[in-house]
Short mmCIF file of C-alpha atoms and ligand atoms in Angstrom, two decimals:
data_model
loop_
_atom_site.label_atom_id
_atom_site.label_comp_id
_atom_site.label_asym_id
_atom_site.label_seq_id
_atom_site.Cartn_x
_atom_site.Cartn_y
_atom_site.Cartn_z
CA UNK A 16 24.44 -24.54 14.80
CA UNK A 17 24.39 -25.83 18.38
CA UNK A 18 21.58 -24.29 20.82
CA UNK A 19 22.47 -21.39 23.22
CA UNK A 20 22.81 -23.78 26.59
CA UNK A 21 25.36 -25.59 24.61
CA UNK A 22 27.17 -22.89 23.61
CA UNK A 23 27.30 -21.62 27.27
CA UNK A 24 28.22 -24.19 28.90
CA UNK A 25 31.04 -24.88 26.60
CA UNK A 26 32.20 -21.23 26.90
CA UNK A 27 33.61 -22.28 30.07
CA UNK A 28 34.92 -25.18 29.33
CA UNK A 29 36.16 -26.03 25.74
CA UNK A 30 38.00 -22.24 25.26
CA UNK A 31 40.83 -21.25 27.45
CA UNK A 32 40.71 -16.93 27.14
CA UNK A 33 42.78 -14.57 26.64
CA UNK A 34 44.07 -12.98 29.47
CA UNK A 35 41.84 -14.53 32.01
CA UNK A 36 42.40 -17.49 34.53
CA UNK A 37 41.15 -21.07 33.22
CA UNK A 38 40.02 -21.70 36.82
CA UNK A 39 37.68 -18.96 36.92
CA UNK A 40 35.44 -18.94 33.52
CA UNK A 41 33.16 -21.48 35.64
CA UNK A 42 32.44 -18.62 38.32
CA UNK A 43 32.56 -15.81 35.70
CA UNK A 44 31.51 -16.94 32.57
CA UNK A 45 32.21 -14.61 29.80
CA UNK A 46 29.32 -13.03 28.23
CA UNK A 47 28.47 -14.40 24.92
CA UNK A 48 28.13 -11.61 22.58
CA UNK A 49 25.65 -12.59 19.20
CA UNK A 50 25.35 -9.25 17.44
CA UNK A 51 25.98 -5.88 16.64
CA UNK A 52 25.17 -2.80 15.31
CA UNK A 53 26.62 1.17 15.02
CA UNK A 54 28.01 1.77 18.54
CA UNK A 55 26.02 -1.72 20.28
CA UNK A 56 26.74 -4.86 20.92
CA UNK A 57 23.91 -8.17 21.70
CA UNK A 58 24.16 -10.96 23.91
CA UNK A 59 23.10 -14.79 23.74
CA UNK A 60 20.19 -13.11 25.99
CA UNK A 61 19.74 -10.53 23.90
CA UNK A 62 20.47 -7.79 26.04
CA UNK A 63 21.82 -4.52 24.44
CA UNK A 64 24.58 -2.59 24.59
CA UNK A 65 26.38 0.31 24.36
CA UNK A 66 30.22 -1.14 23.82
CA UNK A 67 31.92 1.26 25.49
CA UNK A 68 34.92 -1.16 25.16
CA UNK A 69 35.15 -0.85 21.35
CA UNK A 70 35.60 -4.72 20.69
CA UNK A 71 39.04 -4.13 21.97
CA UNK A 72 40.27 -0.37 21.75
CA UNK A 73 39.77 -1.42 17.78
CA UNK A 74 36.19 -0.78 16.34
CA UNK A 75 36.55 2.76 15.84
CA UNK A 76 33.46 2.40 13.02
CA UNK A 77 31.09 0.55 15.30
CA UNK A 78 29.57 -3.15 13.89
CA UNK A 79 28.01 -2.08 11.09
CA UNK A 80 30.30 -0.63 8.63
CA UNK A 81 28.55 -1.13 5.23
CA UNK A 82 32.38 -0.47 3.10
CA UNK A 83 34.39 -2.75 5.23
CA UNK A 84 31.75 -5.24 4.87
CA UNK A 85 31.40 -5.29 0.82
CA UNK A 86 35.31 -4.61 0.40
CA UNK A 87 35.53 -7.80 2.45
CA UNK A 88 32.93 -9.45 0.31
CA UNK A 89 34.25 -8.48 -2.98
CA UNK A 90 38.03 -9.11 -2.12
CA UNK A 91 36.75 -13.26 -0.94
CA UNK A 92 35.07 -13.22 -4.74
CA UNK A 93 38.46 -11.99 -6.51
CA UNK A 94 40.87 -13.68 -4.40
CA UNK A 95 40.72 -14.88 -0.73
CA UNK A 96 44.22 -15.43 0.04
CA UNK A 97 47.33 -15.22 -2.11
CA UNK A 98 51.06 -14.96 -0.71
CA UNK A 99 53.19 -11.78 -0.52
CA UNK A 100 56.42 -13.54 0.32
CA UNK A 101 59.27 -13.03 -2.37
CA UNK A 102 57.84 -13.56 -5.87
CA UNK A 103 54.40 -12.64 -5.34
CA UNK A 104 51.95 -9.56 -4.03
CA UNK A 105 48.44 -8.91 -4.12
CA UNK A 106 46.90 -5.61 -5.34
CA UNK A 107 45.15 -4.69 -2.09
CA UNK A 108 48.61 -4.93 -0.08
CA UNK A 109 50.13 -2.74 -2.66
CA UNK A 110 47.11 -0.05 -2.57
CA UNK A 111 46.84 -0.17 1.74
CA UNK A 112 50.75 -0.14 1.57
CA UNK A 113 50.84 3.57 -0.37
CA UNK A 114 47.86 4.78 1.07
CA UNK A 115 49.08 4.09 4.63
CA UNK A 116 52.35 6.05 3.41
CA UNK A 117 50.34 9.12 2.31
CA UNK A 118 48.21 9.25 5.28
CA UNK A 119 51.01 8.77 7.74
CA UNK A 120 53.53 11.19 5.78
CA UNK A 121 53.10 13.97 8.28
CA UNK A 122 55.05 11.21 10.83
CA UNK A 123 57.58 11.02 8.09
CA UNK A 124 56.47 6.85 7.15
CA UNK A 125 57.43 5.61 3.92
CA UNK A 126 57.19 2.01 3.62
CA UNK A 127 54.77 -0.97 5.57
CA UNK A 128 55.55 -4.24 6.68
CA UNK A 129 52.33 -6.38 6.99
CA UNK A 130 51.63 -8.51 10.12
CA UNK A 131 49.10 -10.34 11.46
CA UNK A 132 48.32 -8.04 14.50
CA UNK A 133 49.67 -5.77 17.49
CA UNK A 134 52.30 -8.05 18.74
CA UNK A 135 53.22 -9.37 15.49
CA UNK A 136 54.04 -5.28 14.52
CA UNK A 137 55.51 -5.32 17.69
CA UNK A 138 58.30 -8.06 16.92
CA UNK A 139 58.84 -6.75 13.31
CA UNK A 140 59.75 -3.38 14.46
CA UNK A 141 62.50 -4.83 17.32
CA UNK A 142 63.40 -7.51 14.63
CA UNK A 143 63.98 -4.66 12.18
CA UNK A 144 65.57 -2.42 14.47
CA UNK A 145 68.51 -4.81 15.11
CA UNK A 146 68.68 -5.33 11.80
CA UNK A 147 69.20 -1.89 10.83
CA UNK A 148 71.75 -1.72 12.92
CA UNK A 149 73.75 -4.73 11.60
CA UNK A 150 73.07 -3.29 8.20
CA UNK A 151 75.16 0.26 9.37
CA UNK A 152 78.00 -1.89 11.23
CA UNK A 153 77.04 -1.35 14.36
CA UNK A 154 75.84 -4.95 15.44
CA UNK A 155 76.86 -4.25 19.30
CA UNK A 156 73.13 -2.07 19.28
CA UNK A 157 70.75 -5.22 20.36
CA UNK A 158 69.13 -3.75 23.43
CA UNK A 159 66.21 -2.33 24.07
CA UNK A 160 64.60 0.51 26.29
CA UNK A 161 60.79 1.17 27.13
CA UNK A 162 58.30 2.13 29.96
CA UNK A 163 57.16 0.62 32.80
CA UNK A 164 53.39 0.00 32.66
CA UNK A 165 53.95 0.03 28.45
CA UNK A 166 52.34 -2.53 27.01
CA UNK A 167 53.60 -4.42 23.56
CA UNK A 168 51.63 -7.76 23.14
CA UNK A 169 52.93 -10.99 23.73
CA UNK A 170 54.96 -12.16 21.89
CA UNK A 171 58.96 -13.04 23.50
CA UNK A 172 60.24 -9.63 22.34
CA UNK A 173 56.79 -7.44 23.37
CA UNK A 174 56.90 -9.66 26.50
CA UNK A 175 59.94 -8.82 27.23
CA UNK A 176 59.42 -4.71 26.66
CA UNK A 177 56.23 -5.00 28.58
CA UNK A 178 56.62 -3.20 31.64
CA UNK A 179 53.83 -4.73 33.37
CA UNK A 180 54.57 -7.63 35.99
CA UNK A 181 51.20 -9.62 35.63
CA UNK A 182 52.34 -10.32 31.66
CA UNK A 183 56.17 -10.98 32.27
CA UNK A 184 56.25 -13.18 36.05
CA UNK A 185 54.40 -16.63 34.73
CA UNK A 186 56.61 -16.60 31.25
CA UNK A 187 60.12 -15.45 32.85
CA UNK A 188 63.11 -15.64 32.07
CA UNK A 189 62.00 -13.66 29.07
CA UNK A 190 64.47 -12.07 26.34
CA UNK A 191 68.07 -10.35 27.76
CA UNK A 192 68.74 -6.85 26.80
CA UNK A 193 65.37 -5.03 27.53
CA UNK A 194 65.87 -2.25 30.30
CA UNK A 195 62.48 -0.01 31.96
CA UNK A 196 62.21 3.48 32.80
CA UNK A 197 59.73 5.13 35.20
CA UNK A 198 56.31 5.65 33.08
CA UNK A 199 55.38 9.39 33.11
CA UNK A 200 52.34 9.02 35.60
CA UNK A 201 51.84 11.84 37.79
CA UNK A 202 49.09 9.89 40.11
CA UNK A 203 51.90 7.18 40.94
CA UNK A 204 56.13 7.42 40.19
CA UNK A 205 59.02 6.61 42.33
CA UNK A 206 59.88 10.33 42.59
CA UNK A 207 56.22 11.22 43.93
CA UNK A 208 56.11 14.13 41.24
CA UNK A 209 52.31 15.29 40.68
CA UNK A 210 53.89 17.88 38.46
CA UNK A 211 53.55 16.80 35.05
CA UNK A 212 56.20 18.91 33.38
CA UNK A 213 58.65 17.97 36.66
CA UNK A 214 58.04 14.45 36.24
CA UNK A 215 58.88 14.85 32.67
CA UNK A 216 62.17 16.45 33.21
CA UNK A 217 62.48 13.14 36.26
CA UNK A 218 61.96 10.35 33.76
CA UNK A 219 64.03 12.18 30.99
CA UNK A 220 67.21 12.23 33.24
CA UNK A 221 66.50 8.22 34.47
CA UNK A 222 66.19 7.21 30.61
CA UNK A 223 69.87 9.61 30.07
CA UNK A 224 71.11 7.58 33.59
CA UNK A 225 69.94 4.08 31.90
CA UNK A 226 71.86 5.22 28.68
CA UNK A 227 75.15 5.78 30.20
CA UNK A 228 74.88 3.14 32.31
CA UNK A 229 74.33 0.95 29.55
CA UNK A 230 76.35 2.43 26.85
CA UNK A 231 74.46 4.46 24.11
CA UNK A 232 76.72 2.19 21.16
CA UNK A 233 74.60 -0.90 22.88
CA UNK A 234 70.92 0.21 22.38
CA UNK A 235 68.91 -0.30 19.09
CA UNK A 236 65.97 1.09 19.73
CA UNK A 237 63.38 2.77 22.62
CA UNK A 238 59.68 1.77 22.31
CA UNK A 239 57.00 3.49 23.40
CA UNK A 240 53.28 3.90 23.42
CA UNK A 241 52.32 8.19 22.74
CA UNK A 242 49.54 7.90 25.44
CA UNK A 243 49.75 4.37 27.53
CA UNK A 244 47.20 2.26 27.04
CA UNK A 245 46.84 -0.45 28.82
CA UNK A 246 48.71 0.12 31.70
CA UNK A 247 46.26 2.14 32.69
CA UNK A 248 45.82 5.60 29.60
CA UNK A 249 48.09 7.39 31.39
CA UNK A 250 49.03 10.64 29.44
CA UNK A 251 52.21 11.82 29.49
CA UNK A 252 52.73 15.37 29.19
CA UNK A 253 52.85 17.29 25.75
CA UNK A 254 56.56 17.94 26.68
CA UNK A 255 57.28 13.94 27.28
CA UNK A 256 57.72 12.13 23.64
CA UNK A 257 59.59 15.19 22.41
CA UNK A 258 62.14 14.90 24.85
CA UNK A 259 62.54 11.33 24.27
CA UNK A 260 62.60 12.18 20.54
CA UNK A 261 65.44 14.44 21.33
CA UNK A 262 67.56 11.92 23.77
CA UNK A 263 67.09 9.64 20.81
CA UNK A 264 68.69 11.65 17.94
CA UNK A 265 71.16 12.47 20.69
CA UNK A 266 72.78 9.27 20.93
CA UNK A 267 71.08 7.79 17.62
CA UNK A 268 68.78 5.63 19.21
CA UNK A 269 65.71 4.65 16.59
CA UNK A 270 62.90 5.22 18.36
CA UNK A 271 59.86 3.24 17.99
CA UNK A 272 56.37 4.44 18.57
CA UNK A 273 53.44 1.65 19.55
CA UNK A 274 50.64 2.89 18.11
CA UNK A 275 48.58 -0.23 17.52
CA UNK A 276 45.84 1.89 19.78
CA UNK A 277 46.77 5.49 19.49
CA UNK A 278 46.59 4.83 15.76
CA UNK A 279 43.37 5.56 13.68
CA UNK A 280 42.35 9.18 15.24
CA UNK A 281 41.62 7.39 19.38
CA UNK A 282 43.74 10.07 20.65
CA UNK A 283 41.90 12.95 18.80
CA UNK A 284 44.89 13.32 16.54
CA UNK A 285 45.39 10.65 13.17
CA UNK A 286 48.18 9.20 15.34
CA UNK A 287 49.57 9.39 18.89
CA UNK A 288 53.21 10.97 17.30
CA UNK A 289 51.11 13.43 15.74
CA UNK A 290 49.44 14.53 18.80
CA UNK A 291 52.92 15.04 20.31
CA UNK A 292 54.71 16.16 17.11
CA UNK A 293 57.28 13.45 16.95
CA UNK A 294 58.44 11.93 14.28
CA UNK A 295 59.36 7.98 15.03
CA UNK A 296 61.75 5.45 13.11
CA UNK A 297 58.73 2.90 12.85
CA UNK A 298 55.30 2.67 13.96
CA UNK A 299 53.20 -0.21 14.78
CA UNK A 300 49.71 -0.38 14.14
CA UNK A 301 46.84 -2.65 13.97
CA UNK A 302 43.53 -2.79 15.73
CA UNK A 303 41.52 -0.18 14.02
CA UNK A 304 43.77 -0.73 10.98
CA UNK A 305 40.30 -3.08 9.96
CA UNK A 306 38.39 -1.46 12.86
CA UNK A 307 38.59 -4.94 13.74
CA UNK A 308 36.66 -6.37 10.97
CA UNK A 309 39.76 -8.52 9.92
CA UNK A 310 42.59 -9.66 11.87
CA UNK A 311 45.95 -7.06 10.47
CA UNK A 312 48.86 -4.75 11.18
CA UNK A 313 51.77 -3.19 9.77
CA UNK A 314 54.96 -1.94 11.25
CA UNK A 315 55.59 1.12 9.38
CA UNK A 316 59.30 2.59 8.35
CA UNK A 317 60.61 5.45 8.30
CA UNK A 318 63.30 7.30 5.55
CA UNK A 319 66.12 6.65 7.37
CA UNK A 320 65.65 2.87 8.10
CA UNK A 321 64.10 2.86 4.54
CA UNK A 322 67.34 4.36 3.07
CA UNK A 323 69.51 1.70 5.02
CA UNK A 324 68.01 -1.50 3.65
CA UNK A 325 67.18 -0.19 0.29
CA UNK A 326 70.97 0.68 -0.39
CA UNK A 327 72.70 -2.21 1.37
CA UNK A 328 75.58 -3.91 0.10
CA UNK A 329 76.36 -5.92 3.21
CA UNK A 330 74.72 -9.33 3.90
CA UNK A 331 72.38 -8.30 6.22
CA UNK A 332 69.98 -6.93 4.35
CA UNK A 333 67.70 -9.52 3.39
CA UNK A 334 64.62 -9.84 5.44
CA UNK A 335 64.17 -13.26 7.16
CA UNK A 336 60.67 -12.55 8.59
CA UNK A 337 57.53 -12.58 7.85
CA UNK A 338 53.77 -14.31 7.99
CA UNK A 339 52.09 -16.21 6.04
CA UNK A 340 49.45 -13.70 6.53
CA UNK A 341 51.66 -10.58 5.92
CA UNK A 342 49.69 -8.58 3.45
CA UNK A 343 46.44 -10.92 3.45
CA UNK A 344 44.56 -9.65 0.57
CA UNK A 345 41.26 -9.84 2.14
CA UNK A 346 42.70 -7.93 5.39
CA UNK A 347 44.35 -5.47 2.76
CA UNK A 348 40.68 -4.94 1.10
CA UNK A 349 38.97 -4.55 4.94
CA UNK A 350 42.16 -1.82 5.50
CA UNK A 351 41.39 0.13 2.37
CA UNK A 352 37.68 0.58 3.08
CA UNK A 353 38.45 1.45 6.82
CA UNK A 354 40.66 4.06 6.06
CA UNK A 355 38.75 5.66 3.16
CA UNK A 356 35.78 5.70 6.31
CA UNK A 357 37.83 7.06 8.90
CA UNK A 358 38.78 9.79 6.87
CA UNK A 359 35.40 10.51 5.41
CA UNK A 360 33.81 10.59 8.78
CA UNK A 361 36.54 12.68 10.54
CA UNK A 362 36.92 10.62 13.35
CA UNK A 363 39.40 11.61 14.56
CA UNK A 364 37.61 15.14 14.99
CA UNK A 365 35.02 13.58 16.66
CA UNK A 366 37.20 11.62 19.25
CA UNK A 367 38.73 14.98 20.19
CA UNK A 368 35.24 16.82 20.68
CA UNK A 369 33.48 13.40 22.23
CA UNK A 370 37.03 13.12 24.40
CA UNK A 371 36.58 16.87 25.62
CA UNK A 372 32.70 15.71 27.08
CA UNK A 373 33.89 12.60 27.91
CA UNK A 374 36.93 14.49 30.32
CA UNK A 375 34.31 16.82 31.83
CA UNK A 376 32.11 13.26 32.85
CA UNK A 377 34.82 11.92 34.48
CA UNK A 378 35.93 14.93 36.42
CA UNK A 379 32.44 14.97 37.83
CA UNK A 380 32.20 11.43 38.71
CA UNK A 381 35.63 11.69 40.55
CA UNK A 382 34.01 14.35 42.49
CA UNK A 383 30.70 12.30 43.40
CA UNK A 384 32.26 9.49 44.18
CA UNK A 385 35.47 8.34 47.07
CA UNK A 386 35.79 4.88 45.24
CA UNK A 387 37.57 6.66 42.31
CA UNK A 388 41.19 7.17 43.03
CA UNK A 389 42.09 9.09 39.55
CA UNK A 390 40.82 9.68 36.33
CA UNK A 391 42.74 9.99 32.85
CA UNK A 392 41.81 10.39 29.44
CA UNK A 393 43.39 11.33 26.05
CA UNK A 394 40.83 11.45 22.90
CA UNK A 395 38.55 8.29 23.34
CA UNK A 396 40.89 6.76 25.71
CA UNK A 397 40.35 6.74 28.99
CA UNK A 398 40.64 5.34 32.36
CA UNK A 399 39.04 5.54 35.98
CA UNK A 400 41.13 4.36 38.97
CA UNK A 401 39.58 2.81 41.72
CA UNK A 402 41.37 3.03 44.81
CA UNK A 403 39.82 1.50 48.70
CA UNK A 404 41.10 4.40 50.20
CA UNK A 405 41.94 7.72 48.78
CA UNK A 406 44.53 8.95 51.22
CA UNK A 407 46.71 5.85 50.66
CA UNK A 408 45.75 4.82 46.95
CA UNK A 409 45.61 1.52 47.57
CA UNK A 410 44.17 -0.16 44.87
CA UNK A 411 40.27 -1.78 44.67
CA UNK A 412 40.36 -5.46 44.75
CA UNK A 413 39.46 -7.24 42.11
CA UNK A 414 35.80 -8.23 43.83
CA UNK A 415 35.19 -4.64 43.66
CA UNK A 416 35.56 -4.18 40.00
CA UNK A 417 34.03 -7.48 39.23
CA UNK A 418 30.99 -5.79 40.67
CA UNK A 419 31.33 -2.30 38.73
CA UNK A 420 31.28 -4.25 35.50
CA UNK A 421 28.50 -6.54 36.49
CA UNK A 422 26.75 -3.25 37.64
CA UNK A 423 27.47 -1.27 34.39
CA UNK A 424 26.33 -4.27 32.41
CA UNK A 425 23.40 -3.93 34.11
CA UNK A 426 22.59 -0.63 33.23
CA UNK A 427 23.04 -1.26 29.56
CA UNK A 428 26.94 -0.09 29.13
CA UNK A 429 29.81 -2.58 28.50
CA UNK A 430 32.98 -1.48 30.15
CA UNK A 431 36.65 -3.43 30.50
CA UNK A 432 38.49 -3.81 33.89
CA UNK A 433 41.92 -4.57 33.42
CA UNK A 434 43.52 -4.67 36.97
CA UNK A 435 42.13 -1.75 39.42
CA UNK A 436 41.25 0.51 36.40
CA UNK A 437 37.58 0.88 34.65
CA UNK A 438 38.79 1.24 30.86
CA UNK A 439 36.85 2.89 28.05
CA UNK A 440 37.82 3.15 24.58
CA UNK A 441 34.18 3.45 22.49
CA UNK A 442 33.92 3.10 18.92
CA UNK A 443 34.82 6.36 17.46
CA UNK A 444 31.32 7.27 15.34
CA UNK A 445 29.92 7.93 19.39
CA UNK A 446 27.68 10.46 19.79
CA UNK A 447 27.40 13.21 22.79
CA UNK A 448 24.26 11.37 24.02
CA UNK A 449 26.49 8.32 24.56
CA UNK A 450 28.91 10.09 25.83
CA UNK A 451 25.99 10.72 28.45
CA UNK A 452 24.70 7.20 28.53
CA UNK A 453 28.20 5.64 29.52
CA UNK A 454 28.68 8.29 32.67
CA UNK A 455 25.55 7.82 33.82
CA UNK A 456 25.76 4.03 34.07
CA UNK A 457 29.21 4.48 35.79
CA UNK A 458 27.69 6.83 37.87
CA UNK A 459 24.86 4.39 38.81
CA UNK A 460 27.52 1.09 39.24
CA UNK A 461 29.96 3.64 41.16
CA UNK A 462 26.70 4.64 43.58
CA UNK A 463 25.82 0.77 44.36
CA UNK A 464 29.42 -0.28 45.95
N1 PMP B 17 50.80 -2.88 21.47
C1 PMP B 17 49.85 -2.21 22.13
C2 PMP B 17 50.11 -0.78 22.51
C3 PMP B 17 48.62 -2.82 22.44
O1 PMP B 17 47.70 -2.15 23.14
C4 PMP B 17 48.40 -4.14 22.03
C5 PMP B 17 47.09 -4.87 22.29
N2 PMP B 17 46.19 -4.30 23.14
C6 PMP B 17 49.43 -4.81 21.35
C7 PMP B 17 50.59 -4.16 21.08
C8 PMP B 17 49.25 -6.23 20.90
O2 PMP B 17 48.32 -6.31 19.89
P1 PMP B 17 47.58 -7.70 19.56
O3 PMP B 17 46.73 -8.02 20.74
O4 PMP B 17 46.79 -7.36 18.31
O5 PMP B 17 48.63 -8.71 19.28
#
């Protein structure tokens, strides 16, 4: 094991990060993080702290999940790896596979697909979609529809659905056939709607427009995220994923609902469809699938799609896709014992109740302070908006929220900044204290601007 200067210095150097620029890891080094435990993380210095980041929206059971941790330990003793391409399976896919199908039966899923992670769910579901669609003789239906400010990973296909400008300009010309709606956000839309319900009714008839225009007989599928992560958590009103439910069946559209974050009980509901009352044609999780203990996903199906492949006699039903990793037994084990916790600990009881004291801390840090431009929240979910000037929104640059994390980190309480947003998305086991922990550090960081 190399020493801890070592280990910094190469930090900046011998990785190239995720969703950072190379150029700048010299000035801002990541922070190293060495440990963790319930809801806190350690660094190389050995600072504490509260993660109020979750890992990555994903470790809903905090870092010290005794189940995960033995089912992971057990499962590398029995088997660490076997293939579940054609001709073989492993019995941990099988068991995750029909337990995932009971617990998601309210949203009407019936079979998984195994992946690797978000994106990888992500590309299965379009991949699937335009298969289903060749399968039913309809092989014009390619094209795609989803939000702006959505976000689907990163892959070509996710790329190319992402309605987000800083992850499609530097990897253009991405994949023909994906067309963007308005996203359902009151604080900022073309039609400068604060009404929820009116902006609802807004998007609804752009989305019918981009149909028409289009030609329903072209589109496979719409994807969505329930509640919009990281463009920001904005929150669509209860009225929104119904209606696009609804425009859906209309012109039998599948839809496809994103819940690699919403998943897992973030929102306050077991899913984000369930929160809304939609059913989808597929759902993608991932992240808190393992509450990050284990990289995994699974696109899930629904009857319909189900129905179609299982009863083909064309020759397009045969499924050329898949990942080596698909159904990793070890990730299957680390799934099992994550549910089975989830469910025992009701979190997704507790994100509601933490969410509601979590709301009420925001709304009283958006009336302290001028910096904040908006605040949103859904569940565990949440965002705060900084804006330079409240009148005109214009966004805080990105020296400002530099300093708000620095300043959090300081007071003990990781937080993410993705653009002009503050994002929080704790592990789900937090407690009402930390609920009061992470507003007071914001509310300390926010005071020293
Ligand atoms: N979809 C959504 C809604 C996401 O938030 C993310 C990741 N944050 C992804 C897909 C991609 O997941 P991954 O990073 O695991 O590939």
């Amino acid at each position: 094991m190399r020493d801890d200067n070592f280990l910094i210095e190469q930090n900046a150097r011998a990785i190239w990060h995720p969703m950072a620029h190379p150029a700048d890891m010299h000035a801002n080094p990541p922070k190293i993080i060495t440990g963790g435990t319930g809801t806190r993380v350690t660094d190389i210095h050995g600072r504490e702290l509260l993660d109020a980041v979750g890992g990555l929206w994903n470790v809903n059971l905090g870092y010290s999940s005794a189940p995960i941790k033995a089912a992971i330990a057990s499962q590398l003793d029995a088997l660490p790896y076997y293939s579940g391409f054609r001709g073989t399976s492993t019995a941990p896919s099988i068991e995750l596979a029909y337990e995932l199908s009971q617990f998601f039966a309210p949203e009407g899923m019936v079979r998984a697909f195994f992946t690797s992670g978000g994106s990888d769910s992500v590309e299965t579901a379009l991949r699937l979609a335009r298969q289903y669609w060749k399968i039913r003789g309809q092989a014009d239906r390619t094209k795609f529809l989803a939000l702006k400010k959505g976000y689907h990973g990163t892959h070509f296909g996710g790329a190319s659905a992402n309605g987000n400008a800083n992850f499609r300009r530097n990897y253009e010309p991405l994949m023909p056939g994906f067309f963007h709606a308005p996203a359902p956000w009151t604080y900022r839309n073309p039609f400068n709607e604060t009404d929820p319900a009116k902006l609802t009714q807004l998007v609804i008839a752009a989305i019918e427009d981009e149909i028409a225009f289009q030609g329903a007989d072209t589109i496979a599928a719409f994807i969505m995220e329930p509640v919009l992560g990281a463009g920001g958590v904005i929150v669509p009103h209860e009225t929104f994923m119904p209606a696009v439910r609804a425009i859906c069946d209309k012109h039998d559209i599948l839809l496809i609902a994103d819940e690699v974050v919403t998943g897992f009980g973030r929102t306050g509901a077991w899913s984000g469809s369930r929160l809304w009352g939609v059913k989808p044609d597929m759902m993608c999780i991932a992240k808190a699938i393992t509450s990050g203990y284990f990289p995994l996903g699974a696109t899930l199906i629904g009857q319909k799609m189900a129905d179609a492949f299982e009863t083909d006699k064309t020759s397009f039903g045969a499924i050329g896709h898949g990942y080596t990793y698909s159904g990793h037994p070890v990730g299957c084990a680390a799934g099992l014992a994550a549910l089975a916790e989830t469910q025992r600990l009701g979190l997704a009881d507790n994100a509601q109740r933490r969410g509601v004291e979590l709301a009420a801390g925001l709304q009283d840090l958006l009336a302290r302070h001028e910096a904040i431009g908006d605040v949103r929240s859904q569940g565990l979910m949440a965002a705060i908006e900084l804006v330079s000037d409240r009148a005109s929104k214009k966004s805080a640059d990105k020296k400002v929220m530099t300093r708000i994390a620095e300043a959090a980190y300081e007071e003990g309480v990781m937080i993410r900044i993705s653009g002009s947003n503050i994002i929080l998305s704790p592990p789900l086991i937090l407690t009402s204290d930390e609920v009061g922990t992470i507003i007071a550090a914001l509310n300390t960081a926010l005071a020293s601007l």
